[in-house]
């Protein structure tokens, strides 16, 4: 289970860009998380697009409304269930997220003012369907590679 929240100034992303990003941001996290590209795993991912008025965002101590449209600011928050999130895996996710954003926005590279936060939700701290979920219950679903399932079990001490 993963939630990706994309915070942008109002109007920064078009409907087509959001459609593209709904899929590419999902896959940017999905592949490193489960160890393979497997479309059935997409059901466990949500992407939320949050738009804010330029007078509700600031960078460098100045409101975007005072800077103008050249201030291309985005904050992407990636929240994942506990698992195999070694530093290299987190770095891969962040790079894939930034790459997907640049591609969807038609840029050669991501803006330095696009920031990604990566958060791991502790085992036993994710709820859905009226109860607490565990990544352990998902490991036998067929979407995780055997190697990734083994790494996840080791990472959370199962």
Coordinates of N, CA and C in Angstrom, one line a residue:
X1 N 0.8 -1.2 0.0 CA 0.0 0.0 0.0 C 0.9 1.2 0.0
X2 N 0.6 2.1 -0.9 CA 1.4 3.3 -1.1 C 0.5 4.5 -1.4
X3 N 0.9 5.7 -0.8 CA 0.2 6.9 -1.1 C 1.2 7.9 -1.6
X4 N 1.0 8.4 -2.8 CA 1.9 9.5 -3.4 C 1.0 10.7 -3.5
X5 N 1.5 11.8 -2.8 CA 0.8 13.1 -2.9 C 1.6 14.1 -3.6
X6 N 1.1 14.7 -4.6 CA 1.8 15.7 -5.4 C 1.2 17.0 -5.1
X7 N 1.9 17.9 -4.5 CA 1.5 19.2 -4.2 C 2.1 20.2 -5.2
X8 N 1.2 21.0 -5.8 CA 1.7 21.9 -6.8 C 0.9 23.2 -6.7
X9 N 1.4 24.3 -7.3 CA 0.6 25.5 -7.5 C -0.6 25.2 -8.4
X10 N -1.7 25.9 -8.2 CA -2.9 25.7 -9.0 C -2.6 25.9 -10.4
X11 N -3.0 24.9 -11.2 CA -2.9 25.0 -12.7 C -1.5 24.5 -13.2
X12 N -0.6 24.1 -12.3 CA 0.7 23.6 -12.8 C 0.7 22.4 -13.7
X13 N -0.2 21.4 -13.3 CA -0.3 20.2 -14.1 C -1.7 20.2 -14.8
X14 N -1.6 19.8 -16.1 CA -2.8 19.7 -16.9 C -3.5 18.4 -16.6
X15 N -4.7 18.2 -17.0 CA -5.5 17.0 -16.8 C -4.7 15.8 -17.5
X16 N -4.1 16.0 -18.7 CA -3.4 15.0 -19.3 C -2.1 14.6 -18.6
X17 N -1.4 15.6 -18.0 CA -0.2 15.4 -17.2 C -0.6 14.6 -16.0
X18 N -1.7 14.9 -15.3 CA -2.1 14.1 -14.2 C -2.5 12.7 -14.5
X19 N -3.2 12.5 -15.7 CA -3.5 11.1 -16.1 C -2.2 10.3 -16.3
X20 N -1.2 10.9 -17.0 CA 0.1 10.3 -17.2 C 0.7 10.0 -15.8
X21 N 0.8 11.0 -15.0 CA 1.5 10.8 -13.7 C 0.8 9.8 -12.8
X22 N -0.5 9.7 -12.9 CA -1.2 8.7 -12.0 C -0.6 7.3 -12.3
X23 N -0.3 7.0 -13.5 CA 0.3 5.7 -13.9 C 1.8 5.7 -13.6
X24 N 2.5 6.7 -14.1 CA 4.0 6.6 -14.1 C 4.5 6.8 -12.6
X25 N 3.9 7.6 -11.8 CA 4.3 7.7 -10.4 C 4.0 6.4 -9.7
X26 N 2.9 5.8 -10.0 CA 2.6 4.5 -9.4 C 3.7 3.5 -9.7
X27 N 4.0 3.4 -11.0 CA 5.0 2.4 -11.4 C 6.4 2.8 -10.9
X28 N 6.7 4.1 -10.7 CA 8.0 4.5 -10.2 C 8.3 4.0 -8.8
X29 N 7.2 3.8 -8.0 CA 7.4 3.2 -6.7 C 7.1 1.7 -6.7
X30 N 6.2 1.3 -7.5 CA 5.8 -0.2 -7.5 C 6.9 -1.1 -7.8
X31 N 7.7 -0.8 -8.8 CA 8.8 -1.7 -9.3 C 9.8 -1.9 -8.2
X32 N 10.4 -0.8 -7.6 CA 11.3 -1.1 -6.5 C 10.6 -1.7 -5.2
X33 N 9.4 -1.4 -5.0 CA 8.7 -2.0 -3.8 C 8.5 -3.5 -3.9
X34 N 8.0 -3.9 -5.0 CA 7.6 -5.4 -5.1 C 8.7 -6.2 -5.9
X35 N 9.6 -5.5 -6.5 CA 10.7 -6.2 -7.2 C 10.5 -6.5 -8.7
X36 N 9.4 -6.1 -9.2 CA 9.1 -6.4 -10.6 C 7.9 -5.5 -11.1
X37 N 7.7 -5.4 -12.4 CA 6.6 -4.7 -12.9 C 5.4 -5.6 -13.0
X38 N 4.4 -5.4 -12.2 CA 3.2 -6.2 -12.1 C 2.0 -5.4 -12.0
X39 N 1.3 -5.1 -13.1 CA 0.1 -4.2 -13.1 C -1.0 -4.6 -12.0
X40 N -1.2 -5.9 -11.7 CA -2.2 -6.1 -10.6 C -1.9 -5.5 -9.3
X41 N -0.6 -5.2 -9.0 CA -0.2 -4.5 -7.8 C -0.6 -3.0 -7.7
X42 N -1.0 -2.5 -8.9 CA -1.3 -1.0 -8.9 C -2.5 -0.7 -8.0
X43 N -3.4 -1.7 -7.7 CA -4.6 -1.5 -6.9 C -4.2 -1.0 -5.5
X44 N -3.0 -1.3 -5.1 CA -2.5 -0.9 -3.7 C -1.9 0.4 -3.7
X45 N -2.0 1.2 -4.7 CA -1.4 2.5 -4.8 C -2.4 3.6 -5.1
X46 N -2.3 4.7 -4.4 CA -3.1 5.9 -4.6 C -2.2 7.1 -4.9
X47 N -2.6 7.9 -5.9 CA -1.9 9.1 -6.2 C -2.9 10.3 -6.0
X48 N -2.5 11.2 -5.2 CA -3.4 12.4 -4.9 C -2.7 13.6 -5.4
X49 N -3.5 14.4 -6.1 CA -3.0 15.7 -6.7 C -3.6 16.8 -5.9
X50 N -2.8 17.6 -5.2 CA -3.3 18.7 -4.4 C -2.7 20.0 -5.0
X51 N -3.7 20.9 -5.3 CA -3.3 22.2 -5.9 C -3.5 23.3 -4.9
X52 N -2.5 24.2 -4.8 CA -2.6 25.3 -3.8 C -2.5 26.6 -4.6
X53 N -3.2 27.6 -4.1 CA -3.1 28.9 -4.7 C -1.7 29.4 -4.5
X54 N -1.2 30.2 -5.4 CA 0.2 30.7 -5.3 C 0.4 31.5 -4.0
X55 N -0.6 32.1 -3.4 CA -0.4 32.8 -2.1 C -0.5 31.8 -0.9
X56 N -0.5 30.5 -1.2 CA -0.5 29.5 -0.1 C 0.8 28.6 -0.2
X57 N 1.7 29.0 -1.0 CA 3.0 28.3 -1.1 C 4.1 29.3 -1.1
X58 N 5.2 29.0 -0.6 CA 6.4 29.9 -0.6 C 7.7 29.1 -0.7
X59 N 8.7 29.8 -1.3 CA 10.0 29.2 -1.4 C 11.0 30.3 -1.1
X60 N 12.0 30.1 -0.4 CA 13.0 31.1 -0.1 C 12.5 32.3 0.6
X61 N 11.4 32.0 1.4 CA 10.8 33.1 2.2 C 9.9 34.0 1.5
X62 N 9.6 33.6 0.2 CA 8.7 34.5 -0.6 C 7.5 33.7 -1.1
X63 N 6.3 34.2 -1.1 CA 5.1 33.6 -1.6 C 5.3 33.4 -3.1
X64 N 4.8 32.3 -3.7 CA 4.9 32.1 -5.1 C 4.1 33.2 -5.8
X65 N 3.0 33.8 -5.2 CA 2.3 34.9 -5.8 C 3.1 36.1 -6.1
X66 N 4.2 36.3 -5.2 CA 5.1 37.4 -5.4 C 6.2 37.1 -6.3
X67 N 6.5 35.9 -6.6 CA 7.6 35.5 -7.4 C 7.2 35.4 -8.9
X68 N 6.0 34.8 -9.1 CA 5.5 34.6 -10.5 C 5.6 33.2 -10.9
X69 N 5.2 32.9 -12.2 CA 5.2 31.5 -12.7 C 6.5 30.9 -12.8
X70 N 7.6 31.7 -12.9 CA 9.0 31.0 -13.0 C 9.4 30.2 -11.8
X71 N 8.7 30.4 -10.7 CA 8.9 29.6 -9.5 C 8.2 28.2 -9.6
X72 N 8.9 27.3 -10.2 CA 8.3 26.0 -10.5 C 8.5 25.0 -9.3
X73 N 7.6 25.1 -8.3 CA 7.7 24.4 -7.0 C 6.7 23.2 -7.0
X74 N 7.2 22.1 -6.6 CA 6.4 20.9 -6.3 C 7.0 20.2 -5.1
X75 N 6.1 19.6 -4.3 CA 6.5 18.7 -3.2 C 5.7 17.4 -3.4
X76 N 6.5 16.3 -3.4 CA 5.9 15.0 -3.6 C 6.2 14.2 -2.4
X77 N 5.1 13.7 -1.7 CA 5.3 12.9 -0.5 C 4.9 11.5 -0.9
X78 N 5.9 10.6 -0.6 CA 5.7 9.2 -0.9 C 5.6 8.5 0.5
X79 N 4.5 7.9 0.8 CA 4.3 7.1 2.1 C 4.1 5.7 1.7
X80 N 5.0 4.8 2.3 CA 4.9 3.4 2.0 C 4.8 2.6 3.3
X81 N 4.3 1.3 3.1 CA 4.3 0.4 4.3 C 5.8 0.0 4.5
X82 N 6.0 -0.4 5.8 CA 7.3 -0.9 6.1 C 7.8 -2.1 5.2
X83 N 9.0 -2.2 4.9 CA 9.5 -3.2 4.0 C 11.0 -3.1 3.7
X84 N 11.4 -3.4 2.5 CA 12.8 -3.4 2.1 C 13.1 -2.0 1.6
X85 N 13.3 -1.1 2.5 CA 13.6 0.3 2.1 C 15.0 0.7 2.5
X86 N 16.0 0.0 2.1 CA 17.4 0.4 2.3 C 17.6 1.7 1.5
X87 N 18.7 2.4 1.9 CA 19.0 3.7 1.3 C 19.0 3.7 -0.2
X88 N 19.6 2.6 -0.8 CA 19.6 2.5 -2.3 C 18.3 2.4 -2.9
X89 N 17.4 1.6 -2.3 CA 16.0 1.5 -2.8 C 15.3 2.8 -2.7
X90 N 15.4 3.5 -1.6 CA 14.7 4.8 -1.5 C 15.3 5.8 -2.5
X91 N 16.6 5.8 -2.7 CA 17.1 6.7 -3.7 C 16.6 6.3 -5.1
X92 N 16.5 5.0 -5.4 CA 15.9 4.6 -6.7 C 14.5 5.1 -6.9
X93 N 13.7 5.0 -5.8 CA 12.3 5.5 -5.9 C 12.3 7.0 -6.1
X94 N 13.1 7.8 -5.4 CA 13.1 9.2 -5.5 C 13.5 9.6 -7.0
X95 N 14.5 9.0 -7.5 CA 15.0 9.3 -8.8 C 13.9 8.9 -9.9
X96 N 13.2 7.8 -9.7 CA 12.2 7.4 -10.6 C 11.0 8.4 -10.6
X97 N 10.7 8.9 -9.4 CA 9.6 9.8 -9.2 C 9.9 11.1 -9.9
X98 N 11.1 11.6 -9.7 CA 11.5 12.9 -10.3 C 11.6 12.7 -11.8
X99 N 12.1 11.6 -12.3 CA 12.2 11.4 -13.7 C 10.8 11.3 -14.4
X100 N 9.8 10.7 -13.7 CA 8.5 10.6 -14.2 C 7.8 12.0 -14.3
X101 N 8.1 12.8 -13.3 CA 7.6 14.2 -13.3 C 8.2 15.0 -14.4
X102 N 9.5 14.9 -14.6 CA 10.2 15.7 -15.7 C 9.6 15.2 -17.1
X103 N 9.5 14.0 -17.3 CA 8.9 13.5 -18.5 C 7.5 14.0 -18.8
X104 N 6.7 13.9 -17.8 CA 5.3 14.3 -17.9 C 5.2 15.8 -18.2
X105 N 6.1 16.6 -17.7 CA 6.1 18.0 -17.8 C 6.9 18.4 -19.1
X106 N 7.5 17.5 -19.8 CA 8.2 17.8 -21.1 C 9.5 18.5 -20.8
X107 N 10.2 18.1 -19.7 CA 11.5 18.7 -19.4 C 12.6 17.7 -19.5
X108 N 13.8 18.1 -19.8 CA 14.9 17.2 -19.9 C 15.3 16.7 -18.5
X109 N 15.2 17.5 -17.5 CA 15.5 17.1 -16.1 C 14.6 17.8 -15.1
X110 N 14.5 17.2 -13.9 CA 13.6 17.8 -12.9 C 14.1 19.1 -12.4
X111 N 13.2 20.0 -12.0 CA 13.6 21.2 -11.4 C 14.2 21.0 -10.1
X112 N 15.2 21.8 -9.7 CA 15.8 21.7 -8.3 C 14.8 22.1 -7.2
X113 N 13.7 22.7 -7.6 CA 12.6 23.1 -6.7 C 11.5 22.1 -6.6
X114 N 11.7 20.9 -7.2 CA 10.8 19.8 -7.0 C 11.4 18.9 -5.9
X115 N 10.7 18.8 -4.8 CA 11.3 18.1 -3.7 C 10.4 16.8 -3.4
X116 N 11.1 15.7 -3.1 CA 10.4 14.5 -2.7 C 10.8 14.1 -1.3
X117 N 9.7 13.8 -0.5 CA 9.8 13.3 0.8 C 9.5 11.8 0.7
X118 N 10.3 10.9 1.3 CA 10.0 9.5 1.4 C 9.8 9.1 2.8
X119 N 8.6 8.6 3.1 CA 8.3 8.2 4.5 C 7.9 6.7 4.5
X120 N 8.4 6.0 5.5 CA 8.1 4.6 5.8 C 7.2 4.6 7.0
X121 N 6.0 4.0 6.8 CA 5.0 3.9 7.9 C 5.3 2.6 8.6
X122 N 5.6 2.7 9.9 CA 6.0 1.5 10.7 C 5.0 0.4 10.6
X123 N 5.5 -0.8 10.7 CA 4.7 -2.0 10.7 C 3.6 -1.9 11.8
X124 N 2.4 -2.2 11.5 CA 1.3 -2.0 12.5 C 0.7 -0.6 12.6
X125 N 1.1 0.3 11.7 CA 0.6 1.7 11.7 C -0.1 2.0 10.4
X126 N -0.5 1.1 9.7 CA -1.3 1.3 8.4 C -2.6 0.6 8.6
X127 N -3.7 1.4 8.4 CA -5.0 0.8 8.5 C -5.9 0.9 7.3
X128 N -6.7 -0.1 7.0 CA -7.6 -0.1 5.9 C -8.6 -1.2 6.1
X129 N -9.8 -1.1 5.6 CA -10.8 -2.1 5.7 C -11.3 -2.4 7.1
X130 N -11.2 -1.5 8.0 CA -11.7 -1.7 9.3 C -10.6 -2.3 10.3
X131 N -9.4 -2.3 9.8 CA -8.3 -2.9 10.7 C -6.9 -2.4 10.3
X132 N -6.0 -3.0 11.0 CA -4.6 -2.8 10.7 C -4.1 -3.7 9.6
X133 N -3.3 -3.2 8.7 CA -2.7 -4.0 7.7 C -1.2 -4.3 8.0
X134 N -0.8 -5.4 7.5 CA 0.7 -5.7 7.6 C 1.2 -6.1 6.2
X135 N 2.3 -5.6 5.8 CA 2.9 -6.0 4.6 C 3.1 -7.5 4.5
X136 N 3.3 -8.1 5.7 CA 3.5 -9.6 5.7 C 2.3 -10.3 5.0
X137 N 1.1 -9.8 5.2 CA -0.1 -10.5 4.7 C -0.1 -10.3 3.2
X138 N 0.6 -9.4 2.6 CA 0.6 -9.2 1.2 C 1.7 -9.9 0.4
X139 N 2.7 -10.5 1.2 CA 3.9 -11.1 0.5 C 3.5 -12.3 -0.3
X140 N 2.5 -13.0 0.1 CA 2.1 -14.2 -0.7 C 1.0 -14.0 -1.7
X141 N 0.8 -12.7 -2.1 CA -0.2 -12.3 -3.0 C 0.2 -12.6 -4.5
X142 N 1.5 -12.9 -4.7 CA 2.0 -13.1 -6.0 C 2.5 -11.9 -6.8
X143 N 2.5 -10.7 -6.2 CA 3.0 -9.6 -6.8 C 4.5 -9.3 -6.4
X144 N 4.9 -9.8 -5.3 CA 6.3 -9.6 -4.9 C 7.1 -10.7 -5.4
X145 N 8.4 -10.4 -5.8 CA 9.3 -11.4 -6.2 C 9.7 -12.2 -5.0
X146 N 10.2 -13.4 -5.1 CA 10.6 -14.2 -4.0 C 11.7 -13.5 -3.2
X147 N 12.7 -12.9 -4.0 CA 13.8 -12.2 -3.4 C 13.3 -11.0 -2.6
X148 N 12.4 -10.2 -3.2 CA 11.9 -9.1 -2.5 C 11.1 -9.5 -1.2
X149 N 10.3 -10.5 -1.3 CA 9.6 -11.0 -0.1 C 10.6 -11.4 1.0
X150 N 11.6 -12.0 0.6 CA 12.7 -12.5 1.6 C 13.3 -11.2 2.3
X151 N 13.6 -10.2 1.4 CA 14.3 -9.0 2.0 C 13.3 -8.3 2.9
X152 N 12.0 -8.2 2.6 CA 11.1 -7.5 3.4 C 10.9 -8.3 4.7
X153 N 10.8 -9.6 4.7 CA 10.7 -10.3 6.0 C 11.9 -10.1 6.9
X154 N 13.1 -10.0 6.3 CA 14.3 -9.8 7.0 C 14.3 -8.3 7.6
X155 N 13.8 -7.4 6.8 CA 13.9 -6.0 7.2 C 13.0 -5.7 8.4
X156 N 11.8 -6.4 8.4 CA 10.9 -6.1 9.5 C 10.9 -7.2 10.6
X157 N 11.9 -8.0 10.5 CA 12.1 -9.0 11.6 C 11.1 -10.1 11.6
X158 N 10.5 -10.5 10.5 CA 9.5 -11.6 10.5 C 10.2 -12.9 10.2

